[in-house]
Amino acid sequence: MARIEKVELRMVDLVPKVKRTDAIQSFVSQETPIVTITDSDGATGTGYSYTIGTGGSSVMRLLADHLAPRIIGDDADMIEAIWHKLEFATHATTIGAITAIALAAIDTALWDLRAKKQKLPLWKLAGGARDKVPLYTTEGGWLHIEPEALVDDALQAKANGFRGSKVKIGKSHGAEDFARLSAVRKAVGDGYEIMTDCNQGFAVDEAIRRAERLRELDLAWIEEPLPADDIDGHIRLNRSTSTPIAVGESLYSIRHFREYMQKGGCSIVQVDVGRIGGITPWLKVAHAAEAFDMPVCPHFLMELHVSLVCAIQNGKYVEYIPQLDDLTGKRMEIVDGCALAPSDPGIGIDWDWDAVKRMSVPEFTREITKGEG
């Protein structure tokens, strides 16, 4: 039995590769907590999570002061037990983003460690449903981008074999959203998917109105149309439209997902490993979605989600938003618009440790061993 002997904490602040705007905000920074766990056999596993520019310092303090010290001496293979121990230790701050982001980095590191010691890639260890998954792209569809550029990006993505493009919506008038999406649909034809994302920008009546206006464009889905905690509004909207409603980016508990699925508040599950608290709860949500015949199309973190989507039967798409290029050596492999499941043992991320250390924020770099905390 190998016990956890050391936890190393770092945070890298990454600048997005393109300007990112949506209905409620601009995404100008990705704070990236990185956790490396070493066990008594000398084996290591690394996990990470993210913010979109705020809260990173709070995540790092939570990790350093409360979570990492609690797992020193634990059996590294008792992942389920460790996850629940840490959740209970922070029960006064759950359920919510800060705790979930911190839990995700530790949990993912433990799965990476387990997969490496068993000499298996994560996607096989966690299920092994397929060895590749279709991609859709988001990077060319942000809200500030003009229609001509939206069209050009979608046509290029289609030529590259991608299955769809996401276009942000939430302009001041529905006619603007309709015009932008209509231009893309006319250019790409009927065989190419168009996803839309509202980023929680509407109230329910406006969402119903816009969904009806957009119905003729045969959208793949409408994502986060309402505030994430408005389950009754989502139920009402989902019943009013034939366009699939997607949620999950801003849900932080398996029970939140259960309510949405059970009560008919969504038809596509976008569970995010960095927001749900790690791989352990991610798999539970994904398997629950299969019981409801719902596809899983996770939000962001493509370099990690490719392995998880390949692990499950109901994984449908991975969202193409490259963000770890500056921190990795070997990149996610793409062939004919599909991401290939990584073949190396672990979570499938080839960290460039020289780059990680060089870009780490010094004040959040910490090594925790026995007797600390």
Short mmCIF file of C-alpha atoms in Angstrom, two decimals:
data_model
loop_
_atom_site.label_atom_id
_atom_site.label_comp_id
_atom_site.label_asym_id
_atom_site.label_seq_id
_atom_site.Cartn_x
_atom_site.Cartn_y
_atom_site.Cartn_z
CA MET A 1 0.00 0.00 0.00
CA ALA A 2 1.54 3.27 -1.17
CA ARG A 3 0.78 6.31 0.95
CA ILE A 4 0.84 9.96 -0.05
CA GLU A 5 4.10 11.55 1.06
CA LYS A 6 4.22 14.89 -0.70
CA VAL A 7 1.86 17.36 -2.39
CA GLU A 8 3.31 20.11 -4.58
CA LEU A 9 1.18 23.14 -5.38
CA ARG A 10 1.64 25.63 -8.21
CA MET A 11 -0.46 28.11 -10.12
CA VAL A 12 0.14 29.36 -13.64
CA ASP A 13 -1.78 32.34 -15.01
CA LEU A 14 -2.42 31.73 -18.71
CA VAL A 15 -3.50 34.38 -21.20
CA PRO A 16 -6.23 33.19 -23.62
CA LYS A 17 -5.04 32.64 -27.17
CA VAL A 18 -7.82 34.82 -28.60
CA LYS A 19 -10.10 37.54 -27.25
CA ARG A 20 -13.04 35.86 -25.53
CA THR A 21 -16.35 37.64 -24.96
CA ASP A 22 -19.83 36.36 -24.24
CA ALA A 23 -23.19 37.68 -23.12
CA ILE A 24 -22.06 38.56 -19.58
CA GLN A 25 -18.27 38.81 -19.43
CA SER A 26 -14.84 38.83 -21.04
CA PHE A 27 -12.42 35.97 -20.38
CA VAL A 28 -9.00 37.58 -19.97
CA SER A 29 -7.10 35.12 -17.80
CA GLN A 30 -7.01 31.43 -16.95
CA GLU A 31 -5.62 30.89 -13.48
CA THR A 32 -4.50 27.26 -13.50
CA PRO A 33 -3.91 25.49 -10.17
CA ILE A 34 -1.60 22.48 -10.63
CA VAL A 35 -1.24 19.74 -8.00
CA THR A 36 1.42 17.00 -8.07
CA ILE A 37 1.11 14.11 -5.61
CA THR A 38 4.01 11.78 -4.79
CA ASP A 39 3.45 8.45 -3.02
CA SER A 40 5.78 6.28 -0.94
CA ASP A 41 6.76 4.27 -4.03
CA GLY A 42 8.08 7.45 -5.62
CA ALA A 43 5.29 7.54 -8.21
CA THR A 44 3.71 10.87 -9.09
CA GLY A 45 0.41 12.09 -10.50
CA THR A 46 -0.52 15.59 -11.61
CA GLY A 47 -3.91 17.24 -11.81
CA TYR A 48 -5.14 20.72 -12.58
CA SER A 49 -8.22 22.91 -12.77
CA TYR A 50 -8.93 26.50 -13.74
CA THR A 51 -10.65 29.81 -13.18
CA ILE A 52 -11.52 32.45 -15.77
CA GLY A 53 -9.52 35.14 -14.03
CA THR A 54 -10.75 35.46 -10.45
CA GLY A 55 -10.57 33.26 -7.37
CA GLY A 56 -7.28 31.55 -8.09
CA SER A 57 -5.62 32.86 -4.93
CA SER A 58 -8.54 31.57 -2.85
CA VAL A 59 -8.29 28.14 -4.49
CA MET A 60 -4.57 27.98 -3.73
CA ARG A 61 -5.06 28.95 -0.08
CA LEU A 62 -7.79 26.35 0.30
CA LEU A 63 -5.45 23.73 -1.15
CA ALA A 64 -2.46 24.75 0.95
CA ASP A 65 -4.22 25.41 4.25
CA HIS A 66 -6.99 22.82 4.34
CA LEU A 67 -6.98 20.15 1.63
CA ALA A 68 -3.42 19.07 0.80
CA PRO A 69 -2.31 18.63 4.45
CA ARG A 70 -5.28 16.33 5.08
CA ILE A 71 -4.23 13.73 2.51
CA ILE A 72 -0.61 13.28 3.65
CA GLY A 73 -0.32 9.63 4.80
CA ASP A 74 -3.49 8.50 3.03
CA ASP A 75 -3.54 5.44 0.78
CA ALA A 76 -3.23 7.05 -2.66
CA ASP A 77 -5.45 4.41 -4.24
CA MET A 78 -8.42 5.22 -1.97
CA ILE A 79 -9.63 7.94 -4.32
CA GLU A 80 -13.31 7.74 -3.45
CA ALA A 81 -12.59 7.88 0.28
CA ILE A 82 -10.22 10.81 -0.11
CA TRP A 83 -12.70 12.78 -2.21
CA HIS A 84 -15.47 12.39 0.35
CA LYS A 85 -13.14 13.16 3.25
CA LEU A 86 -12.12 16.43 1.63
CA GLU A 87 -15.68 17.31 0.70
CA PHE A 88 -16.79 16.79 4.29
CA ALA A 89 -13.83 18.77 5.62
CA THR A 90 -15.01 21.73 3.54
CA HIS A 91 -18.74 21.19 3.93
CA ALA A 92 -19.21 24.75 5.15
CA THR A 93 -17.93 26.09 1.82
CA THR A 94 -19.62 23.61 -0.47
CA ILE A 95 -21.38 23.47 -2.81
CA GLY A 96 -19.58 26.05 -4.93
CA ALA A 97 -16.89 26.91 -7.42
CA ILE A 98 -13.90 27.61 -5.17
CA THR A 99 -14.08 24.29 -3.33
CA ALA A 100 -14.94 22.32 -6.47
CA ILE A 101 -11.97 23.78 -8.37
CA ALA A 102 -9.61 22.86 -5.53
CA LEU A 103 -11.05 19.35 -5.17
CA ALA A 104 -10.75 18.81 -8.93
CA ALA A 105 -7.00 19.43 -8.98
CA ILE A 106 -6.36 16.90 -6.19
CA ASP A 107 -8.77 14.28 -7.50
CA THR A 108 -7.38 14.48 -11.04
CA ALA A 109 -3.84 14.09 -9.68
CA LEU A 110 -4.88 10.92 -7.85
CA TRP A 111 -6.42 9.44 -11.01
CA ASP A 112 -3.27 10.31 -12.94
CA LEU A 113 -1.21 8.57 -10.29
CA ARG A 114 -3.42 5.47 -10.34
CA ALA A 115 -3.42 5.25 -14.14
CA LYS A 116 0.36 5.57 -14.33
CA LYS A 117 0.92 2.90 -11.70
CA GLN A 118 -1.45 0.57 -13.53
CA LYS A 119 0.25 1.46 -16.84
CA LEU A 120 -3.06 2.44 -18.44
CA PRO A 121 -4.30 5.60 -20.14
CA LEU A 122 -7.15 7.18 -18.20
CA TRP A 123 -9.74 6.52 -20.90
CA LYS A 124 -9.16 2.77 -20.60
CA LEU A 125 -8.92 2.76 -16.81
CA ALA A 126 -12.20 4.70 -16.50
CA GLY A 127 -14.19 2.63 -19.00
CA GLY A 128 -12.71 2.39 -22.48
CA ALA A 129 -15.71 3.06 -24.73
CA ARG A 130 -13.88 4.41 -27.81
CA ASP A 131 -10.46 5.59 -28.93
CA LYS A 132 -11.47 8.88 -30.56
CA VAL A 133 -14.17 11.52 -30.25
CA PRO A 134 -15.52 14.22 -32.62
CA LEU A 135 -14.63 17.86 -32.01
CA TYR A 136 -16.52 21.11 -32.37
CA THR A 137 -14.81 24.47 -32.13
CA THR A 138 -15.61 27.54 -30.05
CA GLU A 139 -12.61 29.82 -30.56
CA GLY A 140 -14.02 31.50 -33.69
CA GLY A 141 -17.50 32.15 -32.31
CA TRP A 142 -17.14 34.74 -29.55
CA LEU A 143 -19.78 37.44 -29.22
CA HIS A 144 -17.68 40.36 -30.51
CA ILE A 145 -16.77 38.59 -33.77
CA GLU A 146 -18.43 39.95 -36.91
CA PRO A 147 -20.63 37.67 -39.07
CA GLU A 148 -18.13 37.48 -41.94
CA ALA A 149 -15.42 36.21 -39.59
CA LEU A 150 -17.87 33.75 -37.99
CA VAL A 151 -18.57 32.32 -41.43
CA ASP A 152 -14.90 32.10 -42.38
CA ASP A 153 -14.04 30.27 -39.16
CA ALA A 154 -16.93 27.82 -39.50
CA LEU A 155 -16.04 27.03 -43.11
CA GLN A 156 -12.41 26.40 -42.16
CA ALA A 157 -13.45 24.17 -39.25
CA LYS A 158 -15.75 22.21 -41.54
CA ALA A 159 -12.94 21.79 -44.07
CA ASN A 160 -10.72 20.49 -41.26
CA GLY A 161 -13.25 17.80 -40.40
CA PHE A 162 -14.75 19.36 -37.29
CA ARG A 163 -18.38 18.40 -36.70
CA GLY A 164 -19.63 21.80 -35.61
CA SER A 165 -18.98 25.37 -34.48
CA LYS A 166 -20.26 27.18 -31.42
CA VAL A 167 -21.48 30.75 -31.77
CA LYS A 168 -22.08 32.90 -28.71
CA ILE A 169 -25.45 34.63 -28.57
CA GLY A 170 -26.86 37.37 -26.38
CA LYS A 171 -26.83 40.48 -28.53
CA SER A 172 -29.09 43.30 -27.36
CA HIS A 173 -31.80 42.27 -29.83
CA GLY A 174 -32.72 38.80 -30.99
CA ALA A 175 -32.59 39.90 -34.60
CA GLU A 176 -28.82 40.34 -34.32
CA ASP A 177 -28.33 36.82 -33.03
CA PHE A 178 -30.60 35.47 -35.76
CA ALA A 179 -28.67 37.30 -38.48
CA ARG A 180 -25.30 36.04 -37.25
CA LEU A 181 -26.46 32.45 -36.99
CA SER A 182 -28.33 32.59 -40.30
CA ALA A 183 -25.16 33.69 -42.07
CA VAL A 184 -23.29 30.70 -40.65
CA ARG A 185 -26.07 28.25 -41.48
CA LYS A 186 -26.30 29.50 -45.06
CA ALA A 187 -22.54 29.08 -45.51
CA VAL A 188 -22.04 25.65 -43.93
CA GLY A 189 -25.25 23.97 -45.08
CA ASP A 190 -27.50 21.57 -43.23
CA GLY A 191 -24.98 18.82 -42.49
CA TYR A 192 -22.82 20.84 -40.14
CA GLU A 193 -23.79 21.45 -36.51
CA ILE A 194 -24.18 24.94 -35.04
CA MET A 195 -24.05 25.11 -31.26
CA THR A 196 -25.05 28.27 -29.40
CA ASP A 197 -24.10 29.51 -25.94
CA CYS A 198 -25.99 32.18 -23.97
CA ASN A 199 -23.70 32.11 -20.89
CA GLN A 200 -26.69 32.53 -18.55
CA GLY A 201 -27.57 35.82 -20.21
CA PHE A 202 -31.38 35.59 -20.46
CA ALA A 203 -34.47 35.53 -18.30
CA VAL A 204 -36.86 32.70 -19.13
CA ASP A 205 -39.37 34.66 -21.22
CA GLU A 206 -36.65 36.13 -23.42
CA ALA A 207 -35.00 32.72 -23.75
CA ILE A 208 -38.28 31.18 -24.93
CA ARG A 209 -38.76 34.01 -27.40
CA ARG A 210 -35.27 33.66 -28.86
CA ALA A 211 -35.41 29.87 -28.99
CA GLU A 212 -38.59 30.11 -31.05
CA ARG A 213 -36.98 32.64 -33.41
CA LEU A 214 -33.93 30.40 -33.89
CA ARG A 215 -35.82 27.12 -34.28
CA GLU A 216 -35.70 27.12 -38.08
CA LEU A 217 -31.88 27.09 -38.02
CA ASP A 218 -31.83 23.55 -36.58
CA LEU A 219 -29.32 24.28 -33.83
CA ALA A 220 -27.44 21.47 -32.12
CA TRP A 221 -28.24 23.05 -28.77
CA ILE A 222 -28.82 26.21 -26.75
CA GLU A 223 -26.31 26.27 -23.89
CA GLU A 224 -26.76 27.91 -20.49
CA PRO A 225 -29.74 30.04 -21.56
CA LEU A 226 -30.65 31.03 -17.96
CA PRO A 227 -28.91 31.44 -14.61
CA ALA A 228 -27.69 27.99 -13.65
CA ASP A 229 -29.70 27.86 -10.42
CA ASP A 230 -33.03 28.55 -12.19
CA ILE A 231 -34.10 24.95 -12.61
CA ASP A 232 -37.81 25.81 -12.92
CA GLY A 233 -37.02 28.24 -15.72
CA HIS A 234 -35.01 25.59 -17.54
CA ILE A 235 -37.87 23.10 -17.21
CA ARG A 236 -40.28 25.63 -18.68
CA LEU A 237 -37.89 26.48 -21.52
CA ASN A 238 -37.07 22.86 -22.32
CA ARG A 239 -40.76 22.07 -22.62
CA SER A 240 -41.33 25.01 -24.95
CA THR A 241 -38.77 24.21 -27.64
CA SER A 242 -37.60 21.29 -29.76
CA THR A 243 -34.04 22.66 -29.70
CA PRO A 244 -31.95 20.75 -27.13
CA ILE A 245 -31.06 22.64 -23.96
CA ALA A 246 -27.54 22.08 -22.59
CA VAL A 247 -26.40 22.74 -19.02
CA GLY A 248 -23.54 21.82 -16.75
CA GLU A 249 -20.71 24.32 -17.03
CA SER A 250 -21.90 26.10 -13.88
CA LEU A 251 -23.21 23.15 -11.86
CA TYR A 252 -21.07 21.96 -8.96
CA SER A 253 -22.79 18.89 -7.53
CA ILE A 254 -23.95 15.52 -8.80
CA ARG A 255 -27.28 16.28 -7.13
CA HIS A 256 -27.72 19.45 -9.18
CA PHE A 257 -27.32 17.35 -12.31
CA ARG A 258 -29.73 14.75 -10.95
CA GLU A 259 -32.40 17.41 -10.51
CA TYR A 260 -31.94 18.78 -14.01
CA MET A 261 -32.11 15.37 -15.62
CA GLN A 262 -34.90 13.99 -13.46
CA LYS A 263 -37.11 17.06 -13.77
CA GLY A 264 -36.61 17.65 -17.49
CA GLY A 265 -34.53 20.82 -17.29
CA CYS A 266 -32.04 19.80 -19.97
CA SER A 267 -31.38 17.31 -22.74
CA ILE A 268 -27.58 17.59 -23.03
CA VAL A 269 -25.15 17.29 -20.10
CA GLN A 270 -22.00 19.44 -20.18
CA VAL A 271 -20.35 18.33 -16.95
CA ASP A 272 -16.96 20.03 -16.51
CA VAL A 273 -14.31 18.09 -14.58
CA GLY A 274 -12.87 21.34 -13.23
CA ARG A 275 -16.22 22.58 -11.93
CA ILE A 276 -17.76 19.35 -10.62
CA GLY A 277 -14.79 18.58 -8.37
CA GLY A 278 -12.74 16.10 -10.36
CA ILE A 279 -12.89 12.85 -12.27
CA THR A 280 -14.60 10.95 -9.44
CA PRO A 281 -17.88 12.96 -9.55
CA TRP A 282 -17.54 13.56 -13.33
CA LEU A 283 -17.90 9.85 -14.02
CA LYS A 284 -20.93 9.62 -11.74
CA VAL A 285 -22.70 12.41 -13.61
CA ALA A 286 -21.81 10.92 -16.98
CA HIS A 287 -23.16 7.50 -16.06
CA ALA A 288 -26.31 9.04 -14.62
CA ALA A 289 -26.81 10.87 -17.93
CA GLU A 290 -26.59 7.55 -19.77
CA ALA A 291 -29.49 6.28 -17.64
CA PHE A 292 -31.52 9.26 -18.93
CA ASP A 293 -30.36 8.68 -22.55
CA MET A 294 -28.60 12.04 -22.54
CA PRO A 295 -25.32 12.72 -24.35
CA VAL A 296 -22.32 14.17 -22.52
CA CYS A 297 -20.58 17.10 -24.24
CA PRO A 298 -18.29 18.59 -21.58
CA HIS A 299 -17.32 22.21 -21.30
CA PHE A 300 -13.70 23.36 -21.91
CA LEU A 301 -10.54 21.47 -20.74
CA MET A 302 -10.24 19.57 -24.01
CA GLU A 303 -6.85 18.08 -23.12
CA LEU A 304 -8.43 16.23 -20.18
CA HIS A 305 -11.95 15.74 -21.43
CA VAL A 306 -10.85 13.77 -24.50
CA SER A 307 -9.90 10.90 -22.19
CA LEU A 308 -13.10 11.10 -20.15
CA VAL A 309 -15.42 11.30 -23.16
CA CYS A 310 -13.61 8.31 -24.67
CA ALA A 311 -14.18 6.42 -21.40
CA ILE A 312 -17.99 6.55 -21.51
CA GLN A 313 -20.66 5.16 -23.83
CA ASN A 314 -22.67 8.39 -24.13
CA GLY A 315 -19.82 10.82 -24.82
CA LYS A 316 -20.65 12.79 -27.96
CA TYR A 317 -18.32 15.77 -28.46
CA VAL A 318 -15.24 17.48 -27.05
CA GLU A 319 -15.06 21.27 -27.21
CA TYR A 320 -11.97 22.52 -29.05
CA ILE A 321 -10.42 25.41 -27.08
CA PRO A 322 -6.64 24.93 -26.88
CA GLN A 323 -5.19 26.44 -23.73
CA LEU A 324 -2.36 24.30 -22.39
CA ASP A 325 0.00 24.60 -25.38
CA ASP A 326 2.47 26.78 -23.46
CA LEU A 327 2.69 24.21 -20.66
CA THR A 328 2.86 20.95 -22.61
CA GLY A 329 5.13 19.11 -24.99
CA LYS A 330 3.07 16.62 -26.98
CA ARG A 331 -0.31 18.10 -27.90
CA MET A 332 -3.72 16.52 -28.28
CA GLU A 333 -3.69 14.57 -31.56
CA ILE A 334 -6.41 15.42 -34.08
CA VAL A 335 -7.23 13.38 -37.20
CA ASP A 336 -10.13 14.23 -39.52
CA GLY A 337 -11.78 16.43 -36.93
CA CYS A 338 -11.58 13.85 -34.15
CA ALA A 339 -9.43 13.97 -31.03
CA LEU A 340 -7.53 10.71 -30.52
CA ALA A 341 -7.45 9.18 -27.07
CA PRO A 342 -3.95 9.44 -25.56
CA SER A 343 -1.91 6.24 -25.54
CA ASP A 344 0.45 7.05 -22.66
CA PRO A 345 -0.43 5.98 -19.10
CA GLY A 346 -2.11 8.67 -17.02
CA ILE A 347 -4.53 11.48 -17.84
CA GLY A 348 -2.85 12.10 -21.19
CA ILE A 349 -1.16 15.46 -20.59
CA ASP A 350 2.54 15.78 -21.38
CA TRP A 351 3.58 18.55 -18.98
CA ASP A 352 6.60 20.64 -19.91
CA TRP A 353 7.90 21.01 -16.38
CA ASP A 354 10.48 23.61 -17.28
CA ALA A 355 7.70 25.79 -18.67
CA VAL A 356 5.39 25.09 -15.72
CA LYS A 357 8.04 26.05 -13.19
CA ARG A 358 9.10 29.11 -15.16
CA MET A 359 5.51 30.37 -15.45
CA SER A 360 4.37 29.51 -11.92
CA VAL A 361 3.35 32.39 -9.65
CA PRO A 362 6.00 32.25 -6.85
CA GLU A 363 3.70 33.16 -3.97
CA PHE A 364 1.49 30.12 -4.63
CA THR A 365 4.28 27.55 -5.04
CA ARG A 366 4.27 25.24 -2.03
CA GLU A 367 5.47 21.76 -1.05
CA ILE A 368 3.54 19.98 1.69
CA THR A 369 4.88 16.92 3.49
CA LYS A 370 4.27 15.12 6.76
CA GLY A 371 3.85 17.40 9.72
CA GLU A 372 2.79 20.46 7.73
CA GLY A 373 -0.57 22.18 7.66
#
